[in-house]
Amino acid sequence: MQRVIVGEIGRPHGVRGLVRLRAFTADPAAIASYGPLTDEAGTRRFAVTPLPDGIARIEGVSDRDQAARLTGVKLYADRDRLPPPEDPEEFFLCDLEGLAAHGEDGSVLGVVRAVEDHGAGPFLVVDGKAGELLLPFTKAVVPVVDVAAGRLTVVPPAEIVVAPQPGEDAA
């Protein structure tokens, strides 16, 4: 089951267990309708009630200390609980996993194993015959995404295609 990050618990707000909530959904109040939400590992469940001004109540959290222990917890929902994107050109990054990556000439480069984002923007991890290929997920590098057809077109930038140097095979 694919899971999508939909929010993050922030610092405590007040002394009664309320928290700041950063919702990554188009409608911040909708985060409660995608529940139950889980942590990244999928082991802890959270029932979230959004309140005005980016504040939320989490079921079972009744004091500031309990709320403080949840600071930074990322909240995930099952992919099938989220509404489909309204625009046919939109998609969730997790929808790219498993798509076939093709070059502009139609050659098969591999399959998207993962989409990762460590703060500088998402990149695709493509497994292919040549090994693992890491590609920035930009319009220049990935000009065509066709989730329905199960494929995307990739134009690898020249600077990431590095030919092996003499003697590197032995390393």
Short mmCIF file of N, CA and C in Angstrom, two decimals:
data_model
loop_
_atom_site.label_atom_id
_atom_site.label_comp_id
_atom_site.label_asym_id
_atom_site.label_seq_id
_atom_site.Cartn_x
_atom_site.Cartn_y
_atom_site.Cartn_z
N MET A 1 0.85 -1.18 0.00
CA MET A 1 0.00 0.00 0.00
C MET A 1 0.89 1.23 0.00
N GLN A 2 0.70 2.12 -0.97
CA GLN A 2 1.45 3.36 -1.02
C GLN A 2 0.90 4.34 -0.01
N ARG A 3 1.80 5.09 0.61
CA ARG A 3 1.37 6.13 1.55
C ARG A 3 1.96 7.46 1.09
N VAL A 4 1.23 8.52 1.36
CA VAL A 4 1.61 9.86 0.93
C VAL A 4 1.69 10.75 2.16
N ILE A 5 2.75 11.55 2.23
CA ILE A 5 2.87 12.49 3.34
C ILE A 5 1.84 13.59 3.14
N VAL A 6 1.04 13.87 4.19
CA VAL A 6 -0.01 14.88 4.08
C VAL A 6 0.16 16.01 5.09
N GLY A 7 1.11 15.86 6.02
CA GLY A 7 1.30 16.92 6.99
C GLY A 7 2.43 16.62 7.95
N GLU A 8 2.66 17.58 8.83
CA GLU A 8 3.70 17.44 9.84
C GLU A 8 3.25 18.13 11.11
N ILE A 9 3.49 17.48 12.24
CA ILE A 9 3.15 18.05 13.53
C ILE A 9 4.26 19.03 13.92
N GLY A 10 3.84 20.22 14.30
CA GLY A 10 4.79 21.24 14.72
C GLY A 10 4.89 21.31 16.24
N ARG A 11 5.36 22.44 16.71
CA ARG A 11 5.58 22.62 18.14
C ARG A 11 4.25 22.72 18.89
N PRO A 12 4.29 22.52 20.20
CA PRO A 12 3.06 22.62 21.00
C PRO A 12 2.49 24.04 20.97
N HIS A 13 1.20 24.11 21.18
CA HIS A 13 0.51 25.40 21.26
C HIS A 13 -0.28 25.42 22.56
N GLY A 14 0.18 26.16 23.52
CA GLY A 14 -0.50 26.22 24.81
C GLY A 14 -0.13 25.04 25.69
N VAL A 15 -0.92 24.85 26.75
CA VAL A 15 -0.60 23.82 27.74
C VAL A 15 -1.57 22.64 27.72
N ARG A 16 -2.58 22.67 26.85
CA ARG A 16 -3.60 21.62 26.84
C ARG A 16 -3.41 20.57 25.75
N GLY A 17 -2.22 20.50 25.18
CA GLY A 17 -1.93 19.44 24.22
C GLY A 17 -2.19 19.78 22.77
N LEU A 18 -2.55 21.01 22.49
CA LEU A 18 -2.73 21.40 21.09
C LEU A 18 -1.36 21.55 20.43
N VAL A 19 -1.34 21.38 19.10
CA VAL A 19 -0.09 21.48 18.35
C VAL A 19 -0.29 22.37 17.13
N ARG A 20 0.79 22.89 16.62
CA ARG A 20 0.75 23.54 15.31
C ARG A 20 0.76 22.40 14.30
N LEU A 21 0.00 22.55 13.23
CA LEU A 21 -0.08 21.51 12.21
C LEU A 21 0.20 22.13 10.86
N ARG A 22 1.16 21.57 10.17
CA ARG A 22 1.47 22.00 8.80
C ARG A 22 0.86 20.98 7.85
N ALA A 23 -0.24 21.34 7.22
CA ALA A 23 -0.93 20.44 6.29
C ALA A 23 -0.39 20.67 4.89
N PHE A 24 -0.09 19.59 4.18
CA PHE A 24 0.40 19.67 2.81
C PHE A 24 -0.72 19.44 1.81
N THR A 25 -1.95 19.49 2.26
CA THR A 25 -3.11 19.25 1.40
C THR A 25 -3.62 20.59 0.85
N ALA A 26 -4.32 20.55 -0.27
CA ALA A 26 -4.85 21.77 -0.87
C ALA A 26 -5.77 22.49 0.11
N ASP A 27 -6.60 21.74 0.81
CA ASP A 27 -7.46 22.29 1.85
C ASP A 27 -6.94 21.77 3.19
N PRO A 28 -6.32 22.62 4.01
CA PRO A 28 -5.73 22.14 5.27
C PRO A 28 -6.71 21.41 6.17
N ALA A 29 -7.99 21.79 6.16
CA ALA A 29 -8.97 21.13 7.01
C ALA A 29 -9.29 19.72 6.53
N ALA A 30 -9.00 19.41 5.27
CA ALA A 30 -9.30 18.09 4.71
C ALA A 30 -8.39 17.00 5.26
N ILE A 31 -7.30 17.37 5.90
CA ILE A 31 -6.36 16.37 6.40
C ILE A 31 -7.05 15.37 7.34
N ALA A 32 -8.04 15.82 8.07
CA ALA A 32 -8.76 14.93 9.00
C ALA A 32 -9.56 13.87 8.27
N SER A 33 -9.98 14.16 7.03
CA SER A 33 -10.82 13.21 6.30
C SER A 33 -10.02 12.08 5.66
N TYR A 34 -8.68 12.16 5.68
CA TYR A 34 -7.86 11.13 5.06
C TYR A 34 -7.39 10.10 6.07
N GLY A 35 -7.84 10.21 7.29
CA GLY A 35 -7.35 9.37 8.39
C GLY A 35 -7.89 7.98 8.36
N PRO A 36 -7.39 7.15 9.23
CA PRO A 36 -6.41 7.54 10.23
C PRO A 36 -5.04 7.78 9.61
N LEU A 37 -4.35 8.75 10.16
CA LEU A 37 -3.02 9.07 9.69
C LEU A 37 -2.00 8.27 10.49
N THR A 38 -0.85 8.02 9.88
CA THR A 38 0.19 7.27 10.57
C THR A 38 1.51 8.03 10.51
N ASP A 39 2.46 7.55 11.30
CA ASP A 39 3.80 8.11 11.21
C ASP A 39 4.52 7.49 10.02
N GLU A 40 5.77 7.88 9.81
CA GLU A 40 6.52 7.41 8.64
C GLU A 40 6.66 5.89 8.61
N ALA A 41 6.86 5.29 9.78
CA ALA A 41 7.01 3.83 9.85
C ALA A 41 5.68 3.11 9.70
N GLY A 42 4.58 3.83 9.89
CA GLY A 42 3.26 3.21 9.78
C GLY A 42 2.84 2.49 11.06
N THR A 43 3.57 2.71 12.15
CA THR A 43 3.28 1.99 13.39
C THR A 43 2.40 2.77 14.36
N ARG A 44 2.46 4.09 14.31
CA ARG A 44 1.63 4.90 15.21
C ARG A 44 0.52 5.55 14.42
N ARG A 45 -0.68 5.57 15.00
CA ARG A 45 -1.84 6.15 14.33
C ARG A 45 -2.25 7.44 15.05
N PHE A 46 -2.72 8.41 14.25
CA PHE A 46 -3.11 9.69 14.80
C PHE A 46 -4.47 10.11 14.25
N ALA A 47 -5.38 10.46 15.16
CA ALA A 47 -6.65 11.06 14.78
C ALA A 47 -6.49 12.56 15.01
N VAL A 48 -6.52 13.33 13.93
CA VAL A 48 -6.24 14.76 13.97
C VAL A 48 -7.52 15.55 13.73
N THR A 49 -7.73 16.57 14.56
CA THR A 49 -8.85 17.50 14.37
C THR A 49 -8.26 18.88 14.12
N PRO A 50 -8.30 19.36 12.87
CA PRO A 50 -7.76 20.70 12.58
C PRO A 50 -8.64 21.78 13.23
N LEU A 51 -7.99 22.81 13.72
CA LEU A 51 -8.65 23.97 14.30
C LEU A 51 -8.19 25.20 13.49
N PRO A 52 -8.81 26.34 13.69
CA PRO A 52 -8.40 27.54 12.94
C PRO A 52 -6.93 27.91 13.19
N ASP A 53 -6.37 28.65 12.26
CA ASP A 53 -5.03 29.23 12.38
C ASP A 53 -3.90 28.21 12.46
N GLY A 54 -4.06 27.04 11.80
CA GLY A 54 -2.97 26.06 11.75
C GLY A 54 -2.73 25.31 13.05
N ILE A 55 -3.72 25.27 13.90
CA ILE A 55 -3.63 24.54 15.17
C ILE A 55 -4.44 23.26 15.02
N ALA A 56 -4.06 22.23 15.79
CA ALA A 56 -4.81 20.97 15.72
C ALA A 56 -4.83 20.29 17.07
N ARG A 57 -5.85 19.47 17.23
CA ARG A 57 -5.97 18.61 18.41
C ARG A 57 -5.70 17.19 17.94
N ILE A 58 -4.89 16.46 18.69
CA ILE A 58 -4.60 15.07 18.36
C ILE A 58 -5.18 14.21 19.47
N GLU A 59 -6.00 13.26 19.07
CA GLU A 59 -6.67 12.40 20.04
C GLU A 59 -5.64 11.73 20.95
N GLY A 60 -5.90 11.79 22.26
CA GLY A 60 -5.02 11.16 23.24
C GLY A 60 -3.91 12.05 23.75
N VAL A 61 -3.76 13.23 23.17
CA VAL A 61 -2.73 14.17 23.61
C VAL A 61 -3.42 15.27 24.42
N SER A 62 -3.09 15.34 25.71
CA SER A 62 -3.82 16.26 26.58
C SER A 62 -2.94 17.27 27.31
N ASP A 63 -1.62 17.19 27.15
CA ASP A 63 -0.78 18.20 27.80
C ASP A 63 0.40 18.58 26.91
N ARG A 64 1.07 19.64 27.30
CA ARG A 64 2.15 20.20 26.49
C ARG A 64 3.31 19.22 26.32
N ASP A 65 3.62 18.44 27.35
CA ASP A 65 4.73 17.49 27.25
C ASP A 65 4.45 16.41 26.21
N GLN A 66 3.23 15.88 26.20
CA GLN A 66 2.86 14.89 25.19
C GLN A 66 2.94 15.51 23.80
N ALA A 67 2.47 16.72 23.66
CA ALA A 67 2.49 17.41 22.36
C ALA A 67 3.93 17.66 21.92
N ALA A 68 4.80 18.02 22.84
CA ALA A 68 6.20 18.31 22.50
C ALA A 68 6.90 17.07 21.97
N ARG A 69 6.55 15.90 22.47
CA ARG A 69 7.18 14.67 21.99
C ARG A 69 6.79 14.33 20.55
N LEU A 70 5.75 14.94 20.04
CA LEU A 70 5.30 14.69 18.66
C LEU A 70 5.85 15.70 17.66
N THR A 71 6.55 16.71 18.14
CA THR A 71 7.09 17.74 17.24
C THR A 71 7.94 17.09 16.15
N GLY A 72 7.64 17.43 14.91
CA GLY A 72 8.42 16.92 13.77
C GLY A 72 7.91 15.62 13.19
N VAL A 73 6.90 15.00 13.80
CA VAL A 73 6.36 13.75 13.26
C VAL A 73 5.62 14.05 11.96
N LYS A 74 6.01 13.34 10.92
CA LYS A 74 5.37 13.50 9.62
C LYS A 74 4.15 12.58 9.57
N LEU A 75 3.07 13.07 9.01
CA LEU A 75 1.81 12.34 8.97
C LEU A 75 1.55 11.82 7.56
N TYR A 76 1.19 10.55 7.47
CA TYR A 76 0.97 9.88 6.18
C TYR A 76 -0.45 9.34 6.09
N ALA A 77 -0.98 9.33 4.87
CA ALA A 77 -2.29 8.73 4.58
C ALA A 77 -2.11 7.71 3.47
N ASP A 78 -2.96 6.71 3.45
CA ASP A 78 -2.93 5.73 2.37
C ASP A 78 -3.29 6.44 1.06
N ARG A 79 -2.58 6.13 0.00
CA ARG A 79 -2.77 6.79 -1.29
C ARG A 79 -4.20 6.67 -1.79
N ASP A 80 -4.82 5.52 -1.58
CA ASP A 80 -6.18 5.33 -2.10
C ASP A 80 -7.24 6.13 -1.34
N ARG A 81 -6.89 6.75 -0.22
CA ARG A 81 -7.83 7.58 0.52
C ARG A 81 -7.82 9.03 0.04
N LEU A 82 -6.85 9.38 -0.80
CA LEU A 82 -6.75 10.75 -1.29
C LEU A 82 -7.56 10.90 -2.57
N PRO A 83 -8.13 12.08 -2.78
CA PRO A 83 -8.91 12.28 -4.02
C PRO A 83 -7.97 12.34 -5.21
N PRO A 84 -8.45 11.96 -6.38
CA PRO A 84 -7.59 12.07 -7.56
C PRO A 84 -7.35 13.54 -7.89
N PRO A 85 -6.19 13.85 -8.47
CA PRO A 85 -5.94 15.24 -8.86
C PRO A 85 -7.00 15.72 -9.86
N GLU A 86 -7.39 16.99 -9.73
CA GLU A 86 -8.41 17.54 -10.63
C GLU A 86 -7.88 17.74 -12.04
N ASP A 87 -6.63 18.13 -12.15
CA ASP A 87 -6.01 18.41 -13.45
C ASP A 87 -5.35 17.14 -13.96
N PRO A 88 -5.61 16.73 -15.20
CA PRO A 88 -4.99 15.51 -15.72
C PRO A 88 -3.46 15.60 -15.80
N GLU A 89 -2.92 16.81 -15.77
CA GLU A 89 -1.47 17.00 -15.80
C GLU A 89 -0.86 16.88 -14.41
N GLU A 90 -1.68 16.80 -13.37
CA GLU A 90 -1.18 16.68 -12.00
C GLU A 90 -1.11 15.21 -11.59
N PHE A 91 -0.22 14.93 -10.65
CA PHE A 91 -0.08 13.58 -10.11
C PHE A 91 0.66 13.68 -8.80
N PHE A 92 0.60 12.63 -8.03
CA PHE A 92 1.38 12.54 -6.80
C PHE A 92 2.75 11.99 -7.17
N LEU A 93 3.78 12.44 -6.50
CA LEU A 93 5.12 11.94 -6.80
C LEU A 93 5.20 10.44 -6.61
N CYS A 94 4.46 9.89 -5.65
CA CYS A 94 4.49 8.44 -5.44
C CYS A 94 3.92 7.69 -6.65
N ASP A 95 3.10 8.37 -7.47
CA ASP A 95 2.54 7.74 -8.67
C ASP A 95 3.61 7.46 -9.72
N LEU A 96 4.76 8.12 -9.60
CA LEU A 96 5.85 7.91 -10.56
C LEU A 96 6.59 6.59 -10.31
N GLU A 97 6.52 6.08 -9.09
CA GLU A 97 7.22 4.84 -8.77
C GLU A 97 6.64 3.69 -9.58
N GLY A 98 7.51 2.96 -10.23
CA GLY A 98 7.09 1.83 -11.06
C GLY A 98 6.91 2.18 -12.52
N LEU A 99 6.97 3.47 -12.87
CA LEU A 99 6.83 3.85 -14.28
C LEU A 99 8.11 3.52 -15.04
N ALA A 100 7.95 3.17 -16.30
CA ALA A 100 9.10 2.90 -17.17
C ALA A 100 9.68 4.24 -17.61
N ALA A 101 11.00 4.35 -17.52
CA ALA A 101 11.70 5.56 -17.96
C ALA A 101 12.28 5.31 -19.34
N HIS A 102 11.88 6.14 -20.31
CA HIS A 102 12.33 6.01 -21.69
C HIS A 102 13.13 7.25 -22.08
N GLY A 103 14.13 7.06 -22.92
CA GLY A 103 14.87 8.18 -23.49
C GLY A 103 14.05 8.84 -24.57
N GLU A 104 14.52 9.96 -25.07
CA GLU A 104 13.80 10.66 -26.14
C GLU A 104 13.67 9.82 -27.39
N ASP A 105 14.63 8.94 -27.61
CA ASP A 105 14.60 8.08 -28.79
C ASP A 105 13.74 6.83 -28.59
N GLY A 106 13.11 6.71 -27.42
CA GLY A 106 12.25 5.56 -27.14
C GLY A 106 12.94 4.42 -26.45
N SER A 107 14.26 4.51 -26.28
CA SER A 107 14.99 3.43 -25.60
C SER A 107 14.59 3.35 -24.13
N VAL A 108 14.57 2.15 -23.61
CA VAL A 108 14.20 1.94 -22.22
C VAL A 108 15.42 2.16 -21.34
N LEU A 109 15.32 3.12 -20.42
CA LEU A 109 16.42 3.41 -19.51
C LEU A 109 16.30 2.62 -18.21
N GLY A 110 15.08 2.26 -17.85
CA GLY A 110 14.86 1.52 -16.62
C GLY A 110 13.49 1.79 -16.05
N VAL A 111 13.36 1.55 -14.76
CA VAL A 111 12.10 1.72 -14.06
C VAL A 111 12.35 2.62 -12.84
N VAL A 112 11.42 3.54 -12.58
CA VAL A 112 11.55 4.42 -11.43
C VAL A 112 11.31 3.60 -10.17
N ARG A 113 12.37 3.47 -9.38
CA ARG A 113 12.28 2.71 -8.12
C ARG A 113 11.74 3.58 -6.99
N ALA A 114 12.15 4.86 -6.99
CA ALA A 114 11.74 5.74 -5.90
C ALA A 114 11.81 7.19 -6.35
N VAL A 115 11.08 8.02 -5.64
CA VAL A 115 11.19 9.47 -5.79
C VAL A 115 11.60 9.97 -4.42
N GLU A 116 12.73 10.64 -4.36
CA GLU A 116 13.25 11.11 -3.08
C GLU A 116 13.40 12.62 -3.10
N ASP A 117 13.28 13.21 -1.93
CA ASP A 117 13.46 14.65 -1.80
C ASP A 117 14.12 14.91 -0.46
N HIS A 118 15.32 15.42 -0.51
CA HIS A 118 16.07 15.70 0.70
C HIS A 118 16.24 17.20 0.92
N GLY A 119 15.34 17.98 0.32
CA GLY A 119 15.33 19.41 0.55
C GLY A 119 15.70 20.26 -0.64
N ALA A 120 16.41 19.74 -1.60
CA ALA A 120 16.82 20.54 -2.75
C ALA A 120 15.94 20.28 -3.96
N GLY A 121 14.83 19.59 -3.76
CA GLY A 121 13.94 19.26 -4.86
C GLY A 121 13.94 17.76 -5.10
N PRO A 122 12.84 17.24 -5.61
CA PRO A 122 12.75 15.80 -5.81
C PRO A 122 13.66 15.30 -6.93
N PHE A 123 14.08 14.05 -6.79
CA PHE A 123 14.82 13.39 -7.85
C PHE A 123 14.34 11.96 -7.97
N LEU A 124 14.49 11.42 -9.17
CA LEU A 124 14.05 10.05 -9.46
C LEU A 124 15.23 9.10 -9.31
N VAL A 125 14.95 7.95 -8.73
CA VAL A 125 15.94 6.87 -8.67
C VAL A 125 15.46 5.84 -9.68
N VAL A 126 16.22 5.70 -10.77
CA VAL A 126 15.84 4.81 -11.87
C VAL A 126 16.79 3.62 -11.88
N ASP A 127 16.23 2.41 -11.82
CA ASP A 127 17.02 1.18 -11.93
C ASP A 127 16.98 0.71 -13.37
N GLY A 128 18.16 0.54 -13.96
CA GLY A 128 18.23 0.10 -15.35
C GLY A 128 19.40 -0.83 -15.57
N LYS A 129 19.63 -1.18 -16.81
CA LYS A 129 20.73 -2.08 -17.17
C LYS A 129 22.09 -1.50 -16.77
N ALA A 130 22.21 -0.18 -16.87
CA ALA A 130 23.48 0.49 -16.54
C ALA A 130 23.63 0.72 -15.04
N GLY A 131 22.70 0.24 -14.25
CA GLY A 131 22.74 0.45 -12.80
C GLY A 131 21.75 1.53 -12.38
N GLU A 132 22.03 2.11 -11.25
CA GLU A 132 21.15 3.14 -10.69
C GLU A 132 21.45 4.49 -11.32
N LEU A 133 20.41 5.19 -11.69
CA LEU A 133 20.53 6.51 -12.29
C LEU A 133 19.72 7.48 -11.44
N LEU A 134 20.35 8.55 -10.98
CA LEU A 134 19.67 9.58 -10.19
C LEU A 134 19.43 10.78 -11.09
N LEU A 135 18.17 11.17 -11.21
CA LEU A 135 17.80 12.25 -12.12
C LEU A 135 17.00 13.32 -11.38
N PRO A 136 17.37 14.59 -11.54
CA PRO A 136 16.55 15.64 -10.94
C PRO A 136 15.18 15.65 -11.61
N PHE A 137 14.14 15.79 -10.81
CA PHE A 137 12.79 15.80 -11.36
C PHE A 137 12.42 17.23 -11.74
N THR A 138 12.85 17.62 -12.94
CA THR A 138 12.55 18.93 -13.50
C THR A 138 11.92 18.74 -14.87
N LYS A 139 11.29 19.78 -15.38
CA LYS A 139 10.66 19.71 -16.70
C LYS A 139 11.71 19.50 -17.79
N ALA A 140 12.93 20.02 -17.59
CA ALA A 140 13.98 19.85 -18.59
C ALA A 140 14.46 18.40 -18.66
N VAL A 141 14.53 17.73 -17.52
CA VAL A 141 15.03 16.35 -17.48
C VAL A 141 13.90 15.34 -17.72
N VAL A 142 12.70 15.66 -17.24
CA VAL A 142 11.55 14.76 -17.42
C VAL A 142 10.44 15.58 -18.09
N PRO A 143 10.54 15.75 -19.42
CA PRO A 143 9.58 16.60 -20.11
C PRO A 143 8.18 16.00 -20.25
N VAL A 144 8.08 14.66 -20.22
CA VAL A 144 6.78 14.01 -20.42
C VAL A 144 6.55 12.98 -19.32
N VAL A 145 5.42 13.14 -18.63
CA VAL A 145 4.99 12.16 -17.64
C VAL A 145 3.61 11.69 -18.05
N ASP A 146 3.46 10.40 -18.29
CA ASP A 146 2.17 9.82 -18.67
C ASP A 146 1.86 8.68 -17.71
N VAL A 147 1.26 9.04 -16.58
CA VAL A 147 0.97 8.06 -15.54
C VAL A 147 0.02 6.99 -16.08
N ALA A 148 -0.98 7.39 -16.85
CA ALA A 148 -1.96 6.43 -17.38
C ALA A 148 -1.29 5.38 -18.26
N ALA A 149 -0.29 5.78 -19.04
CA ALA A 149 0.41 4.85 -19.93
C ALA A 149 1.54 4.12 -19.21
N GLY A 150 1.85 4.54 -17.99
CA GLY A 150 2.89 3.87 -17.22
C GLY A 150 4.30 4.19 -17.68
N ARG A 151 4.52 5.41 -18.18
CA ARG A 151 5.86 5.75 -18.69
C ARG A 151 6.15 7.23 -18.54
N LEU A 152 7.42 7.55 -18.58
CA LEU A 152 7.86 8.93 -18.63
C LEU A 152 9.06 9.03 -19.55
N THR A 153 9.25 10.21 -20.12
CA THR A 153 10.37 10.45 -21.02
C THR A 153 11.44 11.20 -20.25
N VAL A 154 12.68 10.73 -20.41
CA VAL A 154 13.81 11.30 -19.67
C VAL A 154 14.86 11.81 -20.64
N VAL A 155 15.37 13.01 -20.36
CA VAL A 155 16.48 13.59 -21.11
C VAL A 155 17.58 13.82 -20.08
N PRO A 156 18.44 12.83 -19.86
CA PRO A 156 19.48 12.99 -18.82
C PRO A 156 20.40 14.16 -19.16
N PRO A 157 20.66 15.03 -18.17
CA PRO A 157 21.60 16.11 -18.43
C PRO A 157 23.01 15.55 -18.63
N ALA A 158 23.78 16.17 -19.52
CA ALA A 158 25.12 15.68 -19.85
C ALA A 158 26.01 15.60 -18.63
N GLU A 159 25.85 16.51 -17.67
CA GLU A 159 26.75 16.53 -16.54
C GLU A 159 26.58 15.36 -15.57
N ILE A 160 25.49 14.61 -15.66
CA ILE A 160 25.38 13.45 -14.77
C ILE A 160 25.79 12.15 -15.47
N VAL A 161 25.98 12.19 -16.77
CA VAL A 161 26.41 11.01 -17.48
C VAL A 161 27.93 11.04 -17.49
N VAL A 162 28.53 10.26 -16.61
CA VAL A 162 29.98 10.25 -16.47
C VAL A 162 30.50 8.90 -16.93
N ALA A 163 31.33 8.94 -17.96
CA ALA A 163 31.91 7.70 -18.49
C ALA A 163 32.96 7.18 -17.51
N PRO A 164 33.06 5.86 -17.34
CA PRO A 164 34.07 5.31 -16.45
C PRO A 164 35.48 5.71 -16.92
N GLN A 165 36.31 6.03 -15.98
CA GLN A 165 37.69 6.40 -16.26
C GLN A 165 38.56 5.15 -16.25
N PRO A 166 39.70 5.19 -16.90
CA PRO A 166 40.59 4.01 -16.92
C PRO A 166 40.94 3.59 -15.49
N GLY A 167 40.82 2.29 -15.24
CA GLY A 167 41.14 1.75 -13.94
C GLY A 167 39.99 1.75 -12.95
N GLU A 168 38.84 2.37 -13.26
CA GLU A 168 37.72 2.40 -12.33
C GLU A 168 36.97 1.08 -12.28
N ASP A 169 37.13 0.26 -13.30
CA ASP A 169 36.45 -1.04 -13.29
C ASP A 169 36.97 -1.92 -12.15
N ALA A 170 38.22 -1.77 -11.81
CA ALA A 170 38.84 -2.60 -10.77
C ALA A 170 38.46 -2.16 -9.38
N ALA A 171 37.94 -0.96 -9.22
CA ALA A 171 37.67 -0.42 -7.90
C ALA A 171 36.50 -1.04 -7.25
#
